[in-house]
PDB file of C-alpha atoms in Angstrom:
ATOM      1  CA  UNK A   1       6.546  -7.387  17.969  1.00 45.00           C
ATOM      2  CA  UNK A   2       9.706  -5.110  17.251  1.00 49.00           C
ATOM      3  CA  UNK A   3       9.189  -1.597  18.062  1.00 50.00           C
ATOM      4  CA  UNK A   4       8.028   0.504  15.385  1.00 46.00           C
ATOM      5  CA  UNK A   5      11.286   3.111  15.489  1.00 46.00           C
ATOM      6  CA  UNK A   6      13.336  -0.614  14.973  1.00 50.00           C
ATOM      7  CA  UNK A   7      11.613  -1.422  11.955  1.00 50.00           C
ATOM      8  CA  UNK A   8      11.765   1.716  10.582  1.00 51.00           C
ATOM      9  CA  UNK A   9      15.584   2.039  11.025  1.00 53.00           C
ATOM     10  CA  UNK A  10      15.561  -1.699   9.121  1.00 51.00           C
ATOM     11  CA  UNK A  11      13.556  -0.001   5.909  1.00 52.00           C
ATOM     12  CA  UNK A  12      15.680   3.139   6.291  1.00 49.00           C
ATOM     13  CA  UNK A  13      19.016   1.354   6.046  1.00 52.00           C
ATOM     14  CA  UNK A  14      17.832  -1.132   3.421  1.00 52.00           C
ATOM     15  CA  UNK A  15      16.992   2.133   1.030  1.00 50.00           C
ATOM     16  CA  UNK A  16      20.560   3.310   1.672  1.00 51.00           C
ATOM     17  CA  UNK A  17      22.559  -0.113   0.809  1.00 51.00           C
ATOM     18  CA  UNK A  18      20.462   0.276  -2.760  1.00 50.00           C
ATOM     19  CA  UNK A  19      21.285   3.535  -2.971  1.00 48.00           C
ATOM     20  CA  UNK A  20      25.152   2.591  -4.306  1.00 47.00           C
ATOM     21  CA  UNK A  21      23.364   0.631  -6.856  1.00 47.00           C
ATOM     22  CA  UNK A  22      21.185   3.428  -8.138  1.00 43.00           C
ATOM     23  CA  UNK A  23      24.375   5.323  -8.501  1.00 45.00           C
ATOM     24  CA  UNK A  24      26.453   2.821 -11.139  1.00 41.00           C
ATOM     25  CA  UNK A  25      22.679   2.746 -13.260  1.00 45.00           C
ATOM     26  CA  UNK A  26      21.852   4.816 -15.807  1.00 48.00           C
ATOM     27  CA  UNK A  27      19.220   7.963 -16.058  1.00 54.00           C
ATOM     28  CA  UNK A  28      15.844   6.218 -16.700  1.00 70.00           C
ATOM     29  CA  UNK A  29      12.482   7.275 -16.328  1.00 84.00           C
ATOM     30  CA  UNK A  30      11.130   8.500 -12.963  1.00 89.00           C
ATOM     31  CA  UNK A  31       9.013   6.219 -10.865  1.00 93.00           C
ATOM     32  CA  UNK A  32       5.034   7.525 -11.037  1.00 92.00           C
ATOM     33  CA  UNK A  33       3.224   9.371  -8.368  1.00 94.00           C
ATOM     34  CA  UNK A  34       0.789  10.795 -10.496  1.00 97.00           C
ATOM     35  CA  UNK A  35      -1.649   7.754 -10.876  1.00 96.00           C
ATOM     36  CA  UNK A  36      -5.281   5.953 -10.496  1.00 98.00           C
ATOM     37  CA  UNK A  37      -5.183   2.340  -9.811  1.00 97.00           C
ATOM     38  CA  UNK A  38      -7.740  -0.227  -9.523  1.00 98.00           C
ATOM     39  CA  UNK A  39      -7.530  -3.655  -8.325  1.00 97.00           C
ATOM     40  CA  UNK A  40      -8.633  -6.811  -7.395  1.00 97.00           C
ATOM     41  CA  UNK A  41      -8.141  -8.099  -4.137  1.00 94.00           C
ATOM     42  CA  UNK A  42      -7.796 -11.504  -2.395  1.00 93.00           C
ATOM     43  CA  UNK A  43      -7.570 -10.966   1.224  1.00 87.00           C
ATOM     44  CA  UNK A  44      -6.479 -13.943   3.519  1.00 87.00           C
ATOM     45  CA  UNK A  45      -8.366 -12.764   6.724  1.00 76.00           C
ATOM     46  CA  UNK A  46      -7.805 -15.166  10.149  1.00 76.00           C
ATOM     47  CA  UNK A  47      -7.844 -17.904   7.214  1.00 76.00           C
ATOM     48  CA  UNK A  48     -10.627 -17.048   5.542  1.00 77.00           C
ATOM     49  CA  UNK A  49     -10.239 -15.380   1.931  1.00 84.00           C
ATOM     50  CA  UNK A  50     -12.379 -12.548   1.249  1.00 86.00           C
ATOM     51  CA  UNK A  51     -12.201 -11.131  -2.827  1.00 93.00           C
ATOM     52  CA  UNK A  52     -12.800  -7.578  -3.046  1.00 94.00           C
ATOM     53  CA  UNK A  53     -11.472  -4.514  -4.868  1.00 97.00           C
ATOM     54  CA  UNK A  54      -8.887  -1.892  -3.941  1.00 96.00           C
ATOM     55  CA  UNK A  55      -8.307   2.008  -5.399  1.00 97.00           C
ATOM     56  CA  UNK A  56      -5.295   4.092  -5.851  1.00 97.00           C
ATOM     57  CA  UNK A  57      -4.438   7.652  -5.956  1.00 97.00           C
ATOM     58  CA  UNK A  58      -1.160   9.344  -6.290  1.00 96.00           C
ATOM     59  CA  UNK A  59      -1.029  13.092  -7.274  1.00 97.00           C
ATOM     60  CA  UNK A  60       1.576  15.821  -7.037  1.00 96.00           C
ATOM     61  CA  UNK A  61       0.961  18.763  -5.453  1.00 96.00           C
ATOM     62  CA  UNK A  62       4.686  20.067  -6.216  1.00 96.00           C
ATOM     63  CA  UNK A  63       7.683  18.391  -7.782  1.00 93.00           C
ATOM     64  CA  UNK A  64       8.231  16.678  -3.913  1.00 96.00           C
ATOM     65  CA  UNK A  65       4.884  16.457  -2.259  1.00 98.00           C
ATOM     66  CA  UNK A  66       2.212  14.493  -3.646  1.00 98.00           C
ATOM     67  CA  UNK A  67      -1.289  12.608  -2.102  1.00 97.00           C
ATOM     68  CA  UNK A  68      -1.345   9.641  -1.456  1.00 97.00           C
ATOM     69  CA  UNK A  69      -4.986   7.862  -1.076  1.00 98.00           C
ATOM     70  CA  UNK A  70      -5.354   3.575  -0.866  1.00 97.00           C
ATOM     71  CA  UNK A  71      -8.858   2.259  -0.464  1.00 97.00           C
ATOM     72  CA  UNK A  72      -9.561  -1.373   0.387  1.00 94.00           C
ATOM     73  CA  UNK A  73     -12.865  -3.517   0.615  1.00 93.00           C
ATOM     74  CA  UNK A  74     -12.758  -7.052   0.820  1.00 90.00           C
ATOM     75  CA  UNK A  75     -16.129  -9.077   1.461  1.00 90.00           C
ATOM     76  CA  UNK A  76     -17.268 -13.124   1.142  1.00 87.00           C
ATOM     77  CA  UNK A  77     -19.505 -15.430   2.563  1.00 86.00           C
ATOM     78  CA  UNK A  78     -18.597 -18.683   4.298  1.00 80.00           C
ATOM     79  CA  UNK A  79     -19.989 -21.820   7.031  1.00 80.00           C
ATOM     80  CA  UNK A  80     -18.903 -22.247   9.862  1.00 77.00           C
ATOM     81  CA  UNK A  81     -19.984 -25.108  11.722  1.00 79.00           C
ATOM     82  CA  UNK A  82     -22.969 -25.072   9.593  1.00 83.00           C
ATOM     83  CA  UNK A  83     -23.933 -21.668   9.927  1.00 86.00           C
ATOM     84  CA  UNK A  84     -23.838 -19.296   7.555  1.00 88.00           C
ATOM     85  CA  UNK A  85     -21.368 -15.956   7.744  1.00 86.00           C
ATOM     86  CA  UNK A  86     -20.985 -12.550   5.969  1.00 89.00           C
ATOM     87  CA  UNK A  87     -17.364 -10.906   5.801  1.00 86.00           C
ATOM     88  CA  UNK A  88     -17.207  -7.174   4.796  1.00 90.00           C
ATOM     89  CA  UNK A  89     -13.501  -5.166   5.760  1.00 88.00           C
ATOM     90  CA  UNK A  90     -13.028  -1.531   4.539  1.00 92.00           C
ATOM     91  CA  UNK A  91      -9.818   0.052   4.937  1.00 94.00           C
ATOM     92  CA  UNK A  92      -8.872   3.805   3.876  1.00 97.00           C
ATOM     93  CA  UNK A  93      -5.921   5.716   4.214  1.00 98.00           C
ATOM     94  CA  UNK A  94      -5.724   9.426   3.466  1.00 98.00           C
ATOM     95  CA  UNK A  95      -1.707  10.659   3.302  1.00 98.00           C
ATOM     96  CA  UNK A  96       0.209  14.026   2.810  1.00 98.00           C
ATOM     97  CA  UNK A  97       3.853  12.606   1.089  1.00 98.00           C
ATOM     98  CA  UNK A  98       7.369  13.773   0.988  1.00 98.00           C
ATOM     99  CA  UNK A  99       9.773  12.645  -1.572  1.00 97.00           C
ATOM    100  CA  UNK A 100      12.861  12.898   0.386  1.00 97.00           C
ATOM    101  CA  UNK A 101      15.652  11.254  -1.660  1.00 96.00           C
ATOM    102  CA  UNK A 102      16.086  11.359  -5.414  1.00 94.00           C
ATOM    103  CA  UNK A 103      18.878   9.625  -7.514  1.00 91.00           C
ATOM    104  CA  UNK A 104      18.445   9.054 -11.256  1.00 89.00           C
ATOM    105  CA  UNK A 105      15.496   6.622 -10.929  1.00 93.00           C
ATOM    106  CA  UNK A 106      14.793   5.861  -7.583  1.00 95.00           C
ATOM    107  CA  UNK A 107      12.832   8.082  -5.074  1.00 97.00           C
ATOM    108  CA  UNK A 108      12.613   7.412  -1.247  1.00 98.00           C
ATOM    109  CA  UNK A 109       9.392   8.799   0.518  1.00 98.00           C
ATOM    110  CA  UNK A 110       7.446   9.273   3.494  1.00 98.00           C
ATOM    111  CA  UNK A 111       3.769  10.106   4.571  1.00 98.00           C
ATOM    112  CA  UNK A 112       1.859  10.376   7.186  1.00 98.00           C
ATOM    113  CA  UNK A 113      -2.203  10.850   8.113  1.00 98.00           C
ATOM    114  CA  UNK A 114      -5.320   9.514   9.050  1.00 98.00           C
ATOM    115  CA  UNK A 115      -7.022   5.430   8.411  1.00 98.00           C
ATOM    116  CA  UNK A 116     -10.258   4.356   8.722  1.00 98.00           C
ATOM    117  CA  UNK A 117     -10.983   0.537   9.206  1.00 95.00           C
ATOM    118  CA  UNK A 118     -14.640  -0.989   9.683  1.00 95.00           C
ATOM    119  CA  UNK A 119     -15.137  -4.974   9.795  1.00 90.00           C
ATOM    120  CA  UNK A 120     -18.927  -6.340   9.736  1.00 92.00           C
ATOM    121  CA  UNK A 121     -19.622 -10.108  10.834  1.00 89.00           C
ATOM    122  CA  UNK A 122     -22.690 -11.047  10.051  1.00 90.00           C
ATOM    123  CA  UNK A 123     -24.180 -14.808  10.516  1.00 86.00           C
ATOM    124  CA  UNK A 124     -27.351 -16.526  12.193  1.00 77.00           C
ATOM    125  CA  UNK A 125     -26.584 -16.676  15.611  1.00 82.00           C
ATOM    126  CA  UNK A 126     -25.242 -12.704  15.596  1.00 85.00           C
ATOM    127  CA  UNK A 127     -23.576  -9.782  14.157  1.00 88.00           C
ATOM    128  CA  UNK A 128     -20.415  -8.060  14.939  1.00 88.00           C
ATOM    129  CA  UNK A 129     -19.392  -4.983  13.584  1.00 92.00           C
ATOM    130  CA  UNK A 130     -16.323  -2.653  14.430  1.00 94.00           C
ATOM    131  CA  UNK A 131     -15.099   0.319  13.546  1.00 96.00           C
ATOM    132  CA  UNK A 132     -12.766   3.103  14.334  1.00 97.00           C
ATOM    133  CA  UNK A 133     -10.084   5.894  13.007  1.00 98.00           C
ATOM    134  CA  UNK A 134      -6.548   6.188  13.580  1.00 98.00           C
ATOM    135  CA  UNK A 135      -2.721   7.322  11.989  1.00 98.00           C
ATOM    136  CA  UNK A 136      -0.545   5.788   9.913  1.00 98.00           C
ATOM    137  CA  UNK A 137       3.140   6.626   9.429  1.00 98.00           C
ATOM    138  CA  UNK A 138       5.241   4.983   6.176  1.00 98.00           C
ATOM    139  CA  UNK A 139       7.960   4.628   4.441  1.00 98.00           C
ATOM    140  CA  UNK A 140       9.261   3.648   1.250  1.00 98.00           C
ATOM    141  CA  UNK A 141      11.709   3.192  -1.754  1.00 97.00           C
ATOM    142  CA  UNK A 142      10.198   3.658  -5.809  1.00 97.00           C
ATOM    143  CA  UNK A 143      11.919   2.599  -8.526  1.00 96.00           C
ATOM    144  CA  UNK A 144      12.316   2.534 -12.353  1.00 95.00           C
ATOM    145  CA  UNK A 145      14.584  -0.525 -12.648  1.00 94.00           C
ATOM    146  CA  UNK A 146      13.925  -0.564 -16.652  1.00 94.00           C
ATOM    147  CA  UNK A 147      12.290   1.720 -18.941  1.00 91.00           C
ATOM    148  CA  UNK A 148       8.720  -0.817 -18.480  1.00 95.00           C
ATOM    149  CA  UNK A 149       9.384  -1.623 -14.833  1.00 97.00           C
ATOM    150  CA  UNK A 150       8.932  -0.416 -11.357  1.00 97.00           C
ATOM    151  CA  UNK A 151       9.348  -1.858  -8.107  1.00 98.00           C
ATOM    152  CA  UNK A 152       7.878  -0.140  -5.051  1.00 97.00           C
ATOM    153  CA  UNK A 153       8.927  -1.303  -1.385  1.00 98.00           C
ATOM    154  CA  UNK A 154       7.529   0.030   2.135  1.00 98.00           C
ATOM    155  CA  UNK A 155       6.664  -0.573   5.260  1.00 98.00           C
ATOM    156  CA  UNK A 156       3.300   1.656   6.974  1.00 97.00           C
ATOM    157  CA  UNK A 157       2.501   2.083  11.090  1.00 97.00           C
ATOM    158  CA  UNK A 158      -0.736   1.961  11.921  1.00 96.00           C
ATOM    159  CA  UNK A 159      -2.151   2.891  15.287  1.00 97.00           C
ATOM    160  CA  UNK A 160      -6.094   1.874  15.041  1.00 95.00           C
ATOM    161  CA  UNK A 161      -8.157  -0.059  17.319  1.00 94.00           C
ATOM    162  CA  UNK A 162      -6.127   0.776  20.079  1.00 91.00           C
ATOM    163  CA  UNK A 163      -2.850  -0.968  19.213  1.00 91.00           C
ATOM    164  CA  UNK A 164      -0.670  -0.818  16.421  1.00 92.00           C
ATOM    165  CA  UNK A 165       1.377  -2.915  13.828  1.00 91.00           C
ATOM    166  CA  UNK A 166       3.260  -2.778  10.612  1.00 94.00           C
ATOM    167  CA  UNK A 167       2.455  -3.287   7.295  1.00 95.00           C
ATOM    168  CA  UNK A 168       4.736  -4.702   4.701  1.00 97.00           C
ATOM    169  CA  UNK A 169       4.356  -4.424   1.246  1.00 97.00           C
ATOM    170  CA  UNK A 170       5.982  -4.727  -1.750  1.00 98.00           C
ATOM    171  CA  UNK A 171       4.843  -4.216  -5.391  1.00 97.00           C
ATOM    172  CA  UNK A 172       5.502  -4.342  -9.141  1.00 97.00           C
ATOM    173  CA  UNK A 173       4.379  -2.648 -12.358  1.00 97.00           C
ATOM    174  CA  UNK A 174       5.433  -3.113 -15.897  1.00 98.00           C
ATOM    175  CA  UNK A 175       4.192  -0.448 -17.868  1.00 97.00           C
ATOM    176  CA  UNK A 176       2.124  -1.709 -21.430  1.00 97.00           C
ATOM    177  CA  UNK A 177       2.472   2.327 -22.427  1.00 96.00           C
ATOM    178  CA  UNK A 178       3.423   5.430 -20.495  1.00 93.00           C
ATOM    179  CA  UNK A 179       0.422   6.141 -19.344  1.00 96.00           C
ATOM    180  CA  UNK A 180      -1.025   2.512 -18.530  1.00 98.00           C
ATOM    181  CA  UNK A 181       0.521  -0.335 -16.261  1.00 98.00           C
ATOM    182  CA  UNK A 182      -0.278  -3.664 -14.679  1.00 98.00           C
ATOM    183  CA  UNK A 183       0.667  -4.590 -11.448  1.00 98.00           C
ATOM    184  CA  UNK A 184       1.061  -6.816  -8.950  1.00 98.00           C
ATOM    185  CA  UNK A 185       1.360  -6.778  -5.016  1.00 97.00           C
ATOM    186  CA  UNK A 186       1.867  -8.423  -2.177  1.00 97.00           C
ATOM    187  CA  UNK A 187       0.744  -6.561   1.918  1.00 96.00           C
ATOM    188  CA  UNK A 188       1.540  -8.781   4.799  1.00 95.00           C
ATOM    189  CA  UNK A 189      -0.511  -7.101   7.819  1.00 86.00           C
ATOM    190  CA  UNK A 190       0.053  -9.192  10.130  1.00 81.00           C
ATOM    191  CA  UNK A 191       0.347 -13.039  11.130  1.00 78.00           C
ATOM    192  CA  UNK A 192      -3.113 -13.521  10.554  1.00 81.00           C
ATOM    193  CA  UNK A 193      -3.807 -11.085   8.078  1.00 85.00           C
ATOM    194  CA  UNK A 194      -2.301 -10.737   4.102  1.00 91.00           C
ATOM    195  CA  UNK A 195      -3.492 -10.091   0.572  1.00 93.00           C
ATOM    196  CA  UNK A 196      -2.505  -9.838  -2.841  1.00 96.00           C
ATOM    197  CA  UNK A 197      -3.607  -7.113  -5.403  1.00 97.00           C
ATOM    198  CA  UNK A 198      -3.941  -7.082  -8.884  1.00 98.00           C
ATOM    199  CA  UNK A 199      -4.172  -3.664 -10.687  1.00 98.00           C
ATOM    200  CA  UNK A 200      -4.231  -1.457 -13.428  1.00 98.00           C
ATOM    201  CA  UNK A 201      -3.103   1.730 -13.480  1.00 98.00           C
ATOM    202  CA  UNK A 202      -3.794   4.757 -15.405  1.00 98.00           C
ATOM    203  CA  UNK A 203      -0.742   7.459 -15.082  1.00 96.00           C
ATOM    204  CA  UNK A 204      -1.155  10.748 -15.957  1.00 93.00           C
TER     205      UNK A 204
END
């Protein structure tokens, strides 16, 4: 695994080369961070999907810091060797934001605070359940690349469980009105561990 300063040099340089792009584009809309999103989730855990549901919140406290909440529960039930198991995740993460970079309509940011991950295995031969809280550092690029759709790239540190990895993600919304928008994601977590979200979003 690449250390987590490498990685983050990586994301920080790739929001620079775009920045000459953002330069030769016109003014458009700003990217949202004032929003409530729910979704649908299919989570591929250790191979086995789990369908859950995921929430959003964005909100400004100024014009360059803003909250940024992500809640994620994923659950199914499966047989293994002919018994019978019960999947349940929960992930939350509770960030204070930054918006350090602003150019016509793209936005660079960074946050930083606490997760909270619990996983509960339950089957007829035994239960396993795990919990625990930790930080998580990110970083990211938002941006209006037309007047009905935004792209959002970043990558998020997470030191739970007593290691740590990266989280990549990448997302897009295309806005029905101004103040509601589909959208569509993709998180890799790790090699074992991805999902896909569905959402809409209410911006306000």
């Amino acid at each position: 695994m690449k250390p987590f300063v490498t990685k983050m040099s990586v994301a920080a340089l790739a929001i620079a080369a775009l920045t000459t792009t953002a330069q030769a584009q016109q003014t458009l809309q700003q990217p949202s961070f004032d929003k409530l999103g729910v979704s649908y989730i299919n989570y591929d855990l250790e191979g086995e999907t789990l369908n859950g549901a995921g929430l959003q919140f964005n909100r400004h406290i100024n014009q360059d810091w803003f909250f940024d909440v992500n809640y994620i529960y994923a659950t199914d039930d499966y047989t293994v060797s002919g018994v019978d198991v019960d999947a349940t995740a929960n992930t939350l993460y509770g960030n204070l934001a930054f918006k350090f970079y602003q150019m016509n309509n793209m936005v660079a940011y960074a946050s930083a605070g606490l997760v909270y991950s619990e996983i509960d295995v339950d089957s007829g031969v035994g239960s396993f359940n795990e919990d625990d809280t930790g930080w998580n550092a990110q970083i990211g690029m938002r941006t209006r690349i037309t007047d009905v759709f935004e792209v959002d790239a970043n990558v998020r540190h997470v030191d739970i469980y007593d290691g740590s990895d990266q989280e990549w993600s990448i997302s897009g919304q295309y806005y029905i009105t101004n103040e509601f928008s589909l959208g569509l994601g993709y998180t890799l977590v790790d090699s074992d561990n991805s999902y896909v979200a569905l959402s809409g979003n209410f911006h306000f």
